[in-house]
mmCIF file of C-alpha atoms in Angstrom:
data_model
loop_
_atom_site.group_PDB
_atom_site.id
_atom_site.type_symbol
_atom_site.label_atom_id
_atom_site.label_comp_id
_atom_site.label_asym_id
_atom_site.label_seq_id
_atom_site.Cartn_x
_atom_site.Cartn_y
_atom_site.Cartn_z
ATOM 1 C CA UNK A 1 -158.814 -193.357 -110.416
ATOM 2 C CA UNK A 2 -159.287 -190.661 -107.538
ATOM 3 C CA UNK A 3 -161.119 -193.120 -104.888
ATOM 4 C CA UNK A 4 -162.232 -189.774 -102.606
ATOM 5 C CA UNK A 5 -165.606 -190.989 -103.697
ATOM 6 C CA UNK A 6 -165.529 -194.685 -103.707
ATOM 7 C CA UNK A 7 -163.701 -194.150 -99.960
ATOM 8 C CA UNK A 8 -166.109 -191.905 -98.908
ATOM 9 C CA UNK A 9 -169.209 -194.361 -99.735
ATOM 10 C CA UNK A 10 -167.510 -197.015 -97.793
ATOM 11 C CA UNK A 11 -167.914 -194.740 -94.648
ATOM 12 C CA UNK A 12 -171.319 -193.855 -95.308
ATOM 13 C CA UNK A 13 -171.684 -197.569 -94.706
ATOM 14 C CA UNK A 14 -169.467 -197.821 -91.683
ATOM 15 C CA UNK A 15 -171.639 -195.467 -90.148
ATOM 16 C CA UNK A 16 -175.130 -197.117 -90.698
ATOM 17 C CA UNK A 17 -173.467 -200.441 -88.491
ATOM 18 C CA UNK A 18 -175.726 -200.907 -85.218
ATOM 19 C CA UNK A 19 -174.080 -201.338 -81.310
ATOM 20 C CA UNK A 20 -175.639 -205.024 -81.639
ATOM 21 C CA UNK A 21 -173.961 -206.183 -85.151
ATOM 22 C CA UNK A 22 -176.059 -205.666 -88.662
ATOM 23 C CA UNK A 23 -176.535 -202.818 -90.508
ATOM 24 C CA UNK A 24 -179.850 -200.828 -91.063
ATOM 25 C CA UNK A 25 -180.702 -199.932 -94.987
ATOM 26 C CA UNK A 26 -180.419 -196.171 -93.735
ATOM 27 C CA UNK A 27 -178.696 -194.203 -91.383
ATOM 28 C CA UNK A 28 -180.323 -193.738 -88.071
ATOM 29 C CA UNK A 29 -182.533 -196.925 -89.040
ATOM 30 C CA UNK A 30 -182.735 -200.567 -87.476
ATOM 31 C CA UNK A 31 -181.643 -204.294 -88.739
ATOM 32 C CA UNK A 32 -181.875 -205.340 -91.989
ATOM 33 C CA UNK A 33 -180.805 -208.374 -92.948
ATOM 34 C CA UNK A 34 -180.590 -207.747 -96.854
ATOM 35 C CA UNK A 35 -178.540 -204.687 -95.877
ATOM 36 C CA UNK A 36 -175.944 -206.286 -93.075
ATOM 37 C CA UNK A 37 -175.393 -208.704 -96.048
ATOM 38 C CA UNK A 38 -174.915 -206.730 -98.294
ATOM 39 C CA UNK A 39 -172.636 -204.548 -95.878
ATOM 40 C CA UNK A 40 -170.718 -207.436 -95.124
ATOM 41 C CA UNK A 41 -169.748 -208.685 -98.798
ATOM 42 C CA UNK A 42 -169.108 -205.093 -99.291
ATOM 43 C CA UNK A 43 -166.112 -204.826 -96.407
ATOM 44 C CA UNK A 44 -164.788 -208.683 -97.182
ATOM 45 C CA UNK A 45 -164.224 -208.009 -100.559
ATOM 46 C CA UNK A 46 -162.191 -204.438 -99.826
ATOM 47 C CA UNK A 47 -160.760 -205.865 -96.981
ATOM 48 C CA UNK A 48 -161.620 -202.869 -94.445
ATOM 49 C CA UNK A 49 -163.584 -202.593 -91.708
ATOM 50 C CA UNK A 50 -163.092 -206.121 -90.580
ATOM 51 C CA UNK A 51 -164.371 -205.295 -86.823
ATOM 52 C CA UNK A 52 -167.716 -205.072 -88.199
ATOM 53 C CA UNK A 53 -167.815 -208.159 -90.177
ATOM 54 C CA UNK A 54 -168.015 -210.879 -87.674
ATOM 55 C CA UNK A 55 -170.783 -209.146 -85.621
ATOM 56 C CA UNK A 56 -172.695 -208.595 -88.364
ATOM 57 C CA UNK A 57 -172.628 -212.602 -89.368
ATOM 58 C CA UNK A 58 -173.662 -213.068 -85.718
ATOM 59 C CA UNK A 59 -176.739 -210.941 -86.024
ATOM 60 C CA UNK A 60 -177.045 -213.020 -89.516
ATOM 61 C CA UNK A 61 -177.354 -215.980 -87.663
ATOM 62 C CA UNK A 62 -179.174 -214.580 -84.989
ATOM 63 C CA UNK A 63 -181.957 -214.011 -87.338
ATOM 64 C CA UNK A 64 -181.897 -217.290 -89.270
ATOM 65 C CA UNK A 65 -184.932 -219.270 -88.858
ATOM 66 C CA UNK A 66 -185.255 -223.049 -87.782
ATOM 67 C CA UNK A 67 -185.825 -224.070 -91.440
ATOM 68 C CA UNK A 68 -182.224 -222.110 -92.420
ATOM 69 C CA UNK A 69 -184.154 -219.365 -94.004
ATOM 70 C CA UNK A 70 -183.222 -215.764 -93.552
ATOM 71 C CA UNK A 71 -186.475 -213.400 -93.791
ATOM 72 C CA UNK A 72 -187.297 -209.785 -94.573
ATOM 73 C CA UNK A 73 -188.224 -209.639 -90.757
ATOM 74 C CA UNK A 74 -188.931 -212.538 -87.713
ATOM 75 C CA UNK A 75 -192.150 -211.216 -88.271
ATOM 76 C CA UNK A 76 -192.732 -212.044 -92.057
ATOM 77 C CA UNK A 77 -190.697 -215.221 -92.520
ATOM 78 C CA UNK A 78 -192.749 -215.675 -96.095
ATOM 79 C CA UNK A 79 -190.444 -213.394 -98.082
ATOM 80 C CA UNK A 80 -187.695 -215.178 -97.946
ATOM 81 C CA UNK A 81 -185.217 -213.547 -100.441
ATOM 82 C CA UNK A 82 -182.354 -212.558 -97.746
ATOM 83 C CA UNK A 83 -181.566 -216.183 -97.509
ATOM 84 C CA UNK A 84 -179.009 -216.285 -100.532
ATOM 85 C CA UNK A 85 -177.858 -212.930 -99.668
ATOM 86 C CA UNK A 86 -177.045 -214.223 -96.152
ATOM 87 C CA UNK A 87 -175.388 -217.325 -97.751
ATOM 88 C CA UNK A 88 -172.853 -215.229 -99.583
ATOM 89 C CA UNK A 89 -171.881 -212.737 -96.413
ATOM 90 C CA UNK A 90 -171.158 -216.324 -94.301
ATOM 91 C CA UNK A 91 -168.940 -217.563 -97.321
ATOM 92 C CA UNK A 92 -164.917 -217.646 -96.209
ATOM 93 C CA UNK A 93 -166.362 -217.814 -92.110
ATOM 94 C CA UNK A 94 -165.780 -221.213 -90.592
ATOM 95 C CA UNK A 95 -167.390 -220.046 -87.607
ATOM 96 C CA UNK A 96 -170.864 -219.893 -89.511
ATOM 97 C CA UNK A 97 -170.218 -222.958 -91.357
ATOM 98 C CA UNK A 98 -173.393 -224.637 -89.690
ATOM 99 C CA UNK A 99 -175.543 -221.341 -90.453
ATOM 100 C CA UNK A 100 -174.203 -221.557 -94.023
ATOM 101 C CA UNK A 101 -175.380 -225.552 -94.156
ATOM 102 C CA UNK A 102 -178.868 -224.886 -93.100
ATOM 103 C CA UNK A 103 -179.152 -221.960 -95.884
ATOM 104 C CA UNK A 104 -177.743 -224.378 -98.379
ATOM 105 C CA UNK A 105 -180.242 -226.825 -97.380
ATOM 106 C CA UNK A 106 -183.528 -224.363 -97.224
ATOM 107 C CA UNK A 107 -183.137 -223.298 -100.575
ATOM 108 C CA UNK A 108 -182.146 -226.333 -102.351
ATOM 109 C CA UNK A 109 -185.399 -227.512 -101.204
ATOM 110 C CA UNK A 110 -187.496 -224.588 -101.232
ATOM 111 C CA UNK A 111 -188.630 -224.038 -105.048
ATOM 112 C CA UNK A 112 -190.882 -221.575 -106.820
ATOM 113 C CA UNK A 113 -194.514 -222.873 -107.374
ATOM 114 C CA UNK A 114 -195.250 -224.985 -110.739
ATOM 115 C CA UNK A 115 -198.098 -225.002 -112.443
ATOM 116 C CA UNK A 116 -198.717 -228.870 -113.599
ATOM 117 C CA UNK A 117 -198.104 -227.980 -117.089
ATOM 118 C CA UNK A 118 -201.129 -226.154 -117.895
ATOM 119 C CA UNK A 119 -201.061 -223.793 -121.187
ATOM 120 C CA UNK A 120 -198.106 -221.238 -121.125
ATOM 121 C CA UNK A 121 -199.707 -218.930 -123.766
ATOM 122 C CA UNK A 122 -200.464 -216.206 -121.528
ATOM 123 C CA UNK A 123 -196.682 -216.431 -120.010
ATOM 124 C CA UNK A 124 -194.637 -217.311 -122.681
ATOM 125 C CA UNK A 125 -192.107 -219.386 -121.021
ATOM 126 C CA UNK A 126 -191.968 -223.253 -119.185
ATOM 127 C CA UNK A 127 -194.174 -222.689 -116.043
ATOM 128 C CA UNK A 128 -192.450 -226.228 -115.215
ATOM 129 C CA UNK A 129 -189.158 -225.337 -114.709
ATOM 130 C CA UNK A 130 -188.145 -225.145 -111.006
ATOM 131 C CA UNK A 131 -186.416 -222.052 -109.642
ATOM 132 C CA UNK A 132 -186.747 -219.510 -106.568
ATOM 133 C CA UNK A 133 -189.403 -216.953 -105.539
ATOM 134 C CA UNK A 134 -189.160 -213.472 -103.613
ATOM 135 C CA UNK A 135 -191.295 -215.707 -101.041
ATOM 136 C CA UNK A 136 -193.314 -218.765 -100.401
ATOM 137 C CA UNK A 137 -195.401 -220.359 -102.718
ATOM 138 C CA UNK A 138 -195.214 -218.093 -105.644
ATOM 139 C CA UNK A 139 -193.825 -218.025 -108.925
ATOM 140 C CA UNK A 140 -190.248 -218.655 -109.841
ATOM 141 C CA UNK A 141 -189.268 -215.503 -111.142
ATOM 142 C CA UNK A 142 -185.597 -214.381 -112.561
ATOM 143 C CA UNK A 143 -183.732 -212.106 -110.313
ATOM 144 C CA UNK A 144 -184.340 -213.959 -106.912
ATOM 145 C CA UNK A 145 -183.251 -217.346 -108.954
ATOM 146 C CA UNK A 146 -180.236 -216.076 -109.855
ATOM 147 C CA UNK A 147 -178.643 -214.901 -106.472
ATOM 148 C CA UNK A 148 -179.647 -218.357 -105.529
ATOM 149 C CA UNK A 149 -177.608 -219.421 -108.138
ATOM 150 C CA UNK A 150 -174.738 -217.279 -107.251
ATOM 151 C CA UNK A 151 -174.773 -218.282 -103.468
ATOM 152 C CA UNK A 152 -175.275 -221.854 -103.793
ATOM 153 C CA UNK A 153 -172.214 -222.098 -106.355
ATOM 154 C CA UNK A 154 -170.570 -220.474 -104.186
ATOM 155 C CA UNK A 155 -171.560 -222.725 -100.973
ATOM 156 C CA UNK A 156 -170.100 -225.408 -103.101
ATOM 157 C CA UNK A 157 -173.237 -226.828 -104.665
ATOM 158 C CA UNK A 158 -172.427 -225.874 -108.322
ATOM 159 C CA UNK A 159 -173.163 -229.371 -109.868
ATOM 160 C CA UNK A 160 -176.422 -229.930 -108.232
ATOM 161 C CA UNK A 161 -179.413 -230.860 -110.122
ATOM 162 C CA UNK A 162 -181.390 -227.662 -109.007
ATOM 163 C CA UNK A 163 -178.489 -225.820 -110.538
ATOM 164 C CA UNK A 164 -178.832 -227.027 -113.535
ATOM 165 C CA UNK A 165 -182.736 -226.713 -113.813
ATOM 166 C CA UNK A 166 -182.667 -222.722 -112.293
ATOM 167 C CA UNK A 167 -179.848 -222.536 -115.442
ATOM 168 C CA UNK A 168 -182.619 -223.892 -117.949
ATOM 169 C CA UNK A 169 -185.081 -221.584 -116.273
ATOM 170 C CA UNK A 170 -182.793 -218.354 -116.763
ATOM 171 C CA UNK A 171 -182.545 -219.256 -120.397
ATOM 172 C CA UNK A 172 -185.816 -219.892 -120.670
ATOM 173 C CA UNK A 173 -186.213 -216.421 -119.764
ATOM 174 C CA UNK A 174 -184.366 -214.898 -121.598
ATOM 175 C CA UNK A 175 -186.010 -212.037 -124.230
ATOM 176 C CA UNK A 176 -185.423 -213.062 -127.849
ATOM 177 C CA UNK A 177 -183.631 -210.048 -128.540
ATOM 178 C CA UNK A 178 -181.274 -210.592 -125.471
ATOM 179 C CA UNK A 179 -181.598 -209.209 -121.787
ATOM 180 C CA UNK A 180 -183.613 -210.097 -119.068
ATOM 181 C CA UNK A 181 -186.760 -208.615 -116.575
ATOM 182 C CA UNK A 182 -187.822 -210.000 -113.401
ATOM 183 C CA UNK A 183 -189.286 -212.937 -115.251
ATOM 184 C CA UNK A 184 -191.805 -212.921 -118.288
ATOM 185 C CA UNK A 185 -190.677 -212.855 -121.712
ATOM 186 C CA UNK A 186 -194.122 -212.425 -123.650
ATOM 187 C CA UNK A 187 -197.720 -211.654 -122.468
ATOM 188 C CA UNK A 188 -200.360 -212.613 -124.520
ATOM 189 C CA UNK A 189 -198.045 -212.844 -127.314
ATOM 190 C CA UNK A 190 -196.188 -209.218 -126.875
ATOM 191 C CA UNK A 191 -192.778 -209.469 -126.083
ATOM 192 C CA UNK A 192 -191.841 -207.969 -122.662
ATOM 193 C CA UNK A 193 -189.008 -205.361 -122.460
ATOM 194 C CA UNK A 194 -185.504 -206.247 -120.609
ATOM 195 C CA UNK A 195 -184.064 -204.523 -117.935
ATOM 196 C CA UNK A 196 -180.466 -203.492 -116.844
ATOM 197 C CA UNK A 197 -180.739 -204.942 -113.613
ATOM 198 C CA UNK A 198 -181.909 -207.938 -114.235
ATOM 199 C CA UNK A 199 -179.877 -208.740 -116.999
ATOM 200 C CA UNK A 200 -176.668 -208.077 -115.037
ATOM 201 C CA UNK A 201 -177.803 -210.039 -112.314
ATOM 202 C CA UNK A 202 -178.369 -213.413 -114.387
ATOM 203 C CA UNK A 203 -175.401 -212.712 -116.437
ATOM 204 C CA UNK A 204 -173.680 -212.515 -113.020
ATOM 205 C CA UNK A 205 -175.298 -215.804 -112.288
ATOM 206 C CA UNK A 206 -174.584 -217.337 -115.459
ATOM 207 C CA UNK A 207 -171.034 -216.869 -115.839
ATOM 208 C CA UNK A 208 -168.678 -219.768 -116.418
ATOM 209 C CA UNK A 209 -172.268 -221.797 -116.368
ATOM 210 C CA UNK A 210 -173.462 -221.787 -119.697
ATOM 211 C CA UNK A 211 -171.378 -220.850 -123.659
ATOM 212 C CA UNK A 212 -171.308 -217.281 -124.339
ATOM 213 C CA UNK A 213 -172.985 -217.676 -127.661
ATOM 214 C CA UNK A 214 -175.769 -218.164 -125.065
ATOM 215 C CA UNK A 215 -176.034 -215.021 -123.474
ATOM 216 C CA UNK A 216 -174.144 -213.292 -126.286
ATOM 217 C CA UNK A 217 -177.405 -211.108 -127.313
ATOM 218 C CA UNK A 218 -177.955 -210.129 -123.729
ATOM 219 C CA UNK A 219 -174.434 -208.970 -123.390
ATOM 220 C CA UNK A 220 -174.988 -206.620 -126.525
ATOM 221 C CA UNK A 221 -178.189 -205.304 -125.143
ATOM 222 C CA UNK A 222 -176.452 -204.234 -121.635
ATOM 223 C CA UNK A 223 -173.332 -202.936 -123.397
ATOM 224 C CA UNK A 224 -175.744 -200.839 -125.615
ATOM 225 C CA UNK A 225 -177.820 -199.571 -122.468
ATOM 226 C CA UNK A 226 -174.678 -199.105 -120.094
ATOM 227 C CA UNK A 227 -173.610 -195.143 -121.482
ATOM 228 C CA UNK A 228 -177.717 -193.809 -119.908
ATOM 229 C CA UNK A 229 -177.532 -195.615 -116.643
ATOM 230 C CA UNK A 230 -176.998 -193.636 -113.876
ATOM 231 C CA UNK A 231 -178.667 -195.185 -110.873
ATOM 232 C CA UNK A 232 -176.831 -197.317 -108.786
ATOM 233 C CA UNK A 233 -178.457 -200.780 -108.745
ATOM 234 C CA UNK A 234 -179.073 -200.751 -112.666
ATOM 235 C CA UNK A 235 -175.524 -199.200 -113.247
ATOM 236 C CA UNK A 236 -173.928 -201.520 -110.694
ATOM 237 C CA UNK A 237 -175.713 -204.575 -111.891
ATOM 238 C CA UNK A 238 -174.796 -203.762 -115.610
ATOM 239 C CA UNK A 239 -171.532 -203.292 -114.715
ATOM 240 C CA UNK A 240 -171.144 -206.663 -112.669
ATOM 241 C CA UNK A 241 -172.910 -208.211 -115.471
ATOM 242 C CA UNK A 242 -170.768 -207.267 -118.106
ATOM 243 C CA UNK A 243 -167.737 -207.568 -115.539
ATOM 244 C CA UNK A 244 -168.580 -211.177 -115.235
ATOM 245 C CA UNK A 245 -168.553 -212.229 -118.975
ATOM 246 C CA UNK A 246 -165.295 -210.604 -119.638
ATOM 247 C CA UNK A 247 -166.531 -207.055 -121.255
ATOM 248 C CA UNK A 248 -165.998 -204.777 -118.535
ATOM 249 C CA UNK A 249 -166.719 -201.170 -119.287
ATOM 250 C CA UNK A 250 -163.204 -199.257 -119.789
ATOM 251 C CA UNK A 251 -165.334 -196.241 -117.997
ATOM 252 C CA UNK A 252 -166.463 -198.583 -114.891
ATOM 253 C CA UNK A 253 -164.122 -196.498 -112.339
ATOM 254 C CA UNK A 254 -165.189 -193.401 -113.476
ATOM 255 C CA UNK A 255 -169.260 -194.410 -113.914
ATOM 256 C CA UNK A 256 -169.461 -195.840 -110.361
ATOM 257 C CA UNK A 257 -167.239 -192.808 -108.571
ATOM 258 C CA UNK A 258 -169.587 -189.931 -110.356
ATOM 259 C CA UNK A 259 -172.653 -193.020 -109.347
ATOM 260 C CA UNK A 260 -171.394 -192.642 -105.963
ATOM 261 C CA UNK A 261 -170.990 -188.854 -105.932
ATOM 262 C CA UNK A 262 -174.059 -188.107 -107.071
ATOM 263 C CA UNK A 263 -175.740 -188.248 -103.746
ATOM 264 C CA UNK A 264 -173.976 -184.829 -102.747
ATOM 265 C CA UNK A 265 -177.387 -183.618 -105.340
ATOM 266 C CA UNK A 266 -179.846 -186.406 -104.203
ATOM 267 C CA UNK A 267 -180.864 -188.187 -101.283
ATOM 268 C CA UNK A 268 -178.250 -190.740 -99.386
ATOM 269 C CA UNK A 269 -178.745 -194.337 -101.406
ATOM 270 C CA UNK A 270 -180.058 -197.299 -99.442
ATOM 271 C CA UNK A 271 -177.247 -199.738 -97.846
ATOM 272 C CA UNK A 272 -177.961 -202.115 -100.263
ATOM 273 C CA UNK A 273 -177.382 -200.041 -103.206
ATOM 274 C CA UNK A 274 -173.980 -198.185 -102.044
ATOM 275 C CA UNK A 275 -173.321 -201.516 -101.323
ATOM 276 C CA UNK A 276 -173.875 -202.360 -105.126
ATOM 277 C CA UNK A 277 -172.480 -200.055 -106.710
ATOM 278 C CA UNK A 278 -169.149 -200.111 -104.679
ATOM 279 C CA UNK A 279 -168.536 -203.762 -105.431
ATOM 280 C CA UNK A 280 -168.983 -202.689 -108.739
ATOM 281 C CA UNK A 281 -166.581 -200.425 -108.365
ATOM 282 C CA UNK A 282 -163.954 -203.503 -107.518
ATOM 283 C CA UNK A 283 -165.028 -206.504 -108.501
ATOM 284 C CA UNK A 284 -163.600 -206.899 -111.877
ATOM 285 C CA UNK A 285 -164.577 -210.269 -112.991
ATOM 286 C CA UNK A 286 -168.293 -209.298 -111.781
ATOM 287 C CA UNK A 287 -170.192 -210.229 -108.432
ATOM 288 C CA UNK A 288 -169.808 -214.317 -108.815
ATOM 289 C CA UNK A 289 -165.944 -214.298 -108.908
ATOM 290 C CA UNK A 290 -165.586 -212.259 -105.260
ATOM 291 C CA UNK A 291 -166.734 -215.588 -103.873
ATOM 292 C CA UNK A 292 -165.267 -217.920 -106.282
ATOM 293 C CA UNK A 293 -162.638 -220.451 -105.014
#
C-alpha cells in the first residue's frame, strides 16, 4: 500500500498537539479531551510520536474529575462520554494506573436511567436493561455503551456483571434485519433503520463476547453497506467492525488512504475522525484487539 497518505494524516495530528499536553479537535484550537484520546490511541498503536503520548495522559488526568469521570469540559461535567475514551488512551501506562482505577470505578457504577418497567411499546426494546448514556441521567443508548464495553474489557473488567448486562442490552438492540443505530429498534411499531457507525462500533464491542450466529445479520448488513461509505467515522467504524469479527475488507488499505486523501477536496477532518479512520487503517483485528492482552 503507498502510506504517503496514511503518513501524512498522522502529521496532521502531530501538529494539532498543544505546548501543555492534549490535543485540540482542530488545528489552531484548544483541549479536547475526546480528541487527546483519541490522538493518543492513535500514536500507541503506530508506535510514533511517543513524545507526545505521556503529556497528553497527563493533561488526561489533569482533567479527570473527583468521581473518575472525564467530561466534555470542567465546565459541563454532565456529558460524560470521554470517560471510556480516556480509559483506553491510559491502557499499557503504569504511571496512570490510579487515573485508570477511578475511570474503571465511575463507570461501573454510573448507569443509564431505567424506567421501572413501564410499557416498552413506544421503544421497542427492554427499558430495564442497564447500560451507559452520552451523560447523566439519561437513557442508555448503544454507541456510548459499547466503548464502555470496549474500555472496561480492556481495564481488565471483562467478566463483570455490568458486562454482561450492557452485552444483553446491545443485543437487545439490535435491528431484526441486523445492524445497529444509536439505540431504538422500533417506534411505535416501525422498525428503525441501522447505521454504519453504530454497527461497527458494537460489533467492535462485541467481539470475542457473544457467538457469531449472533451478530451474523449485522455483519451482512455492514459488508453490504461498506462499497458507498466514504466518510471517515462511518467508513472507519465499518471497517473496525468488520475487522473485529474476522471479515476485513480486502480493499481496507486502499478505502481508508483515498478516506484520508480526500481532504486535499474538503475541509481538514476533526482529530477524532483522522484519528478513526487511521486506526482503521492498522488495526486489523478491529479497534478491541489494539488493547487486548
Amino acid at each position: 500500500m503507498n502510506t504517503a497518505a496514511i503518513s501524512q494524516g498522522v502529521e496532521q495530528l502531530r501538529k494539532r498537539a498543544l505546548s501543555g499536553g492534549g490535543f485540540a479537535m482542530y488545528p489552531g484550537g484548544d483541549f479536547r479531551a475526546d480528541a487527546t484520546a483519541w490522538a493518543v490511541m492513535v500514536f500507541a498503536a503506530l508506535g510514533v510520536h511517543a513524545e507526545l503520548i505521556e503529556p497528553a495522559r497527563q493533561r488526561l488526568a489533569a482533567v479527570q474529575l473527583e468521581d473518575g469521570r472525564v467530561s466534555i469540559s470542567p465546565e459541563h461535567p454532565s456529558p460524560y462520554w470521554p470517560t471510556p475514551l480516556a480509559l483506553l488512551a491510559w491502557q499499557g501506562a503504569p504511571a496512570h494506573q490510579e487515573a485508570r482505577r477511578r475511570a474503571a470505578a465511575f463507570l461501573l457504577a454510573t448507569t443509564g436511567r431505567q424506567w421501572g418497567g413501564k410499557p416498552q411499546s413506544v421503544a421497542g426494546h427492554d427499558l430495564d436493561l442497564q447500560g451507559w448514556s452520552w451523560r447523566s441521567d439519561t437513557s442508555a443508548w448503544a454507541e456510548p455503551t459499547a466503548l464502555a464495553m470496549m474500555a472496561l474489557e480492556a481495564a481488565g473488567y471483562g467478566d463483570h456483571p455490568r458486562l454482561a448486562e450492557a452485552r444483553r442490552l446491545l443485543l437487545d438492540r439490535q435491528l431484526p434485519d441486523g445492524g445497529w443505530n444509536y439505540g431504538n429498534t422500533t417506534v411505535f411499531g416501525k422498525v428503525l433503520n441501522p447505521m454504519p457507525e453504530s454497527t461497527g462500533l458494537v460489533l467492535n464491542a462485541l467481539s470475542h463476547q457473544v457467538p457469531r450466529d449472533a451478530v451474523a445479520k449485522s455483519i451482512a448488513y455492514l459488508e453490504g453497506r461498506l462499497p458507498g461509505l466514504l466518510t471517515p467515522w462511518s467508513l472507519g467504524w465499518a471497517i473496525l467492525g468488520l475487522s473485529a469479527w474476522g471479515a476485513r475488507p480486502a480493499g481496507a488499505p486502499a478505502a481508508t488512504q483515498a478516506c484520508v486523501a480526500r481532504q486535499e477536496r474538503f475541509p481538514v477532518y476533526d482529530t477524532s475522525s483522522l484519528a478513526l479512520i487511521l486506526l482503521a487503517s492498522r488495526a486489523a483485528g478491529g479497534l478491541a484487539s489494539v488493547f487486548r492482552s
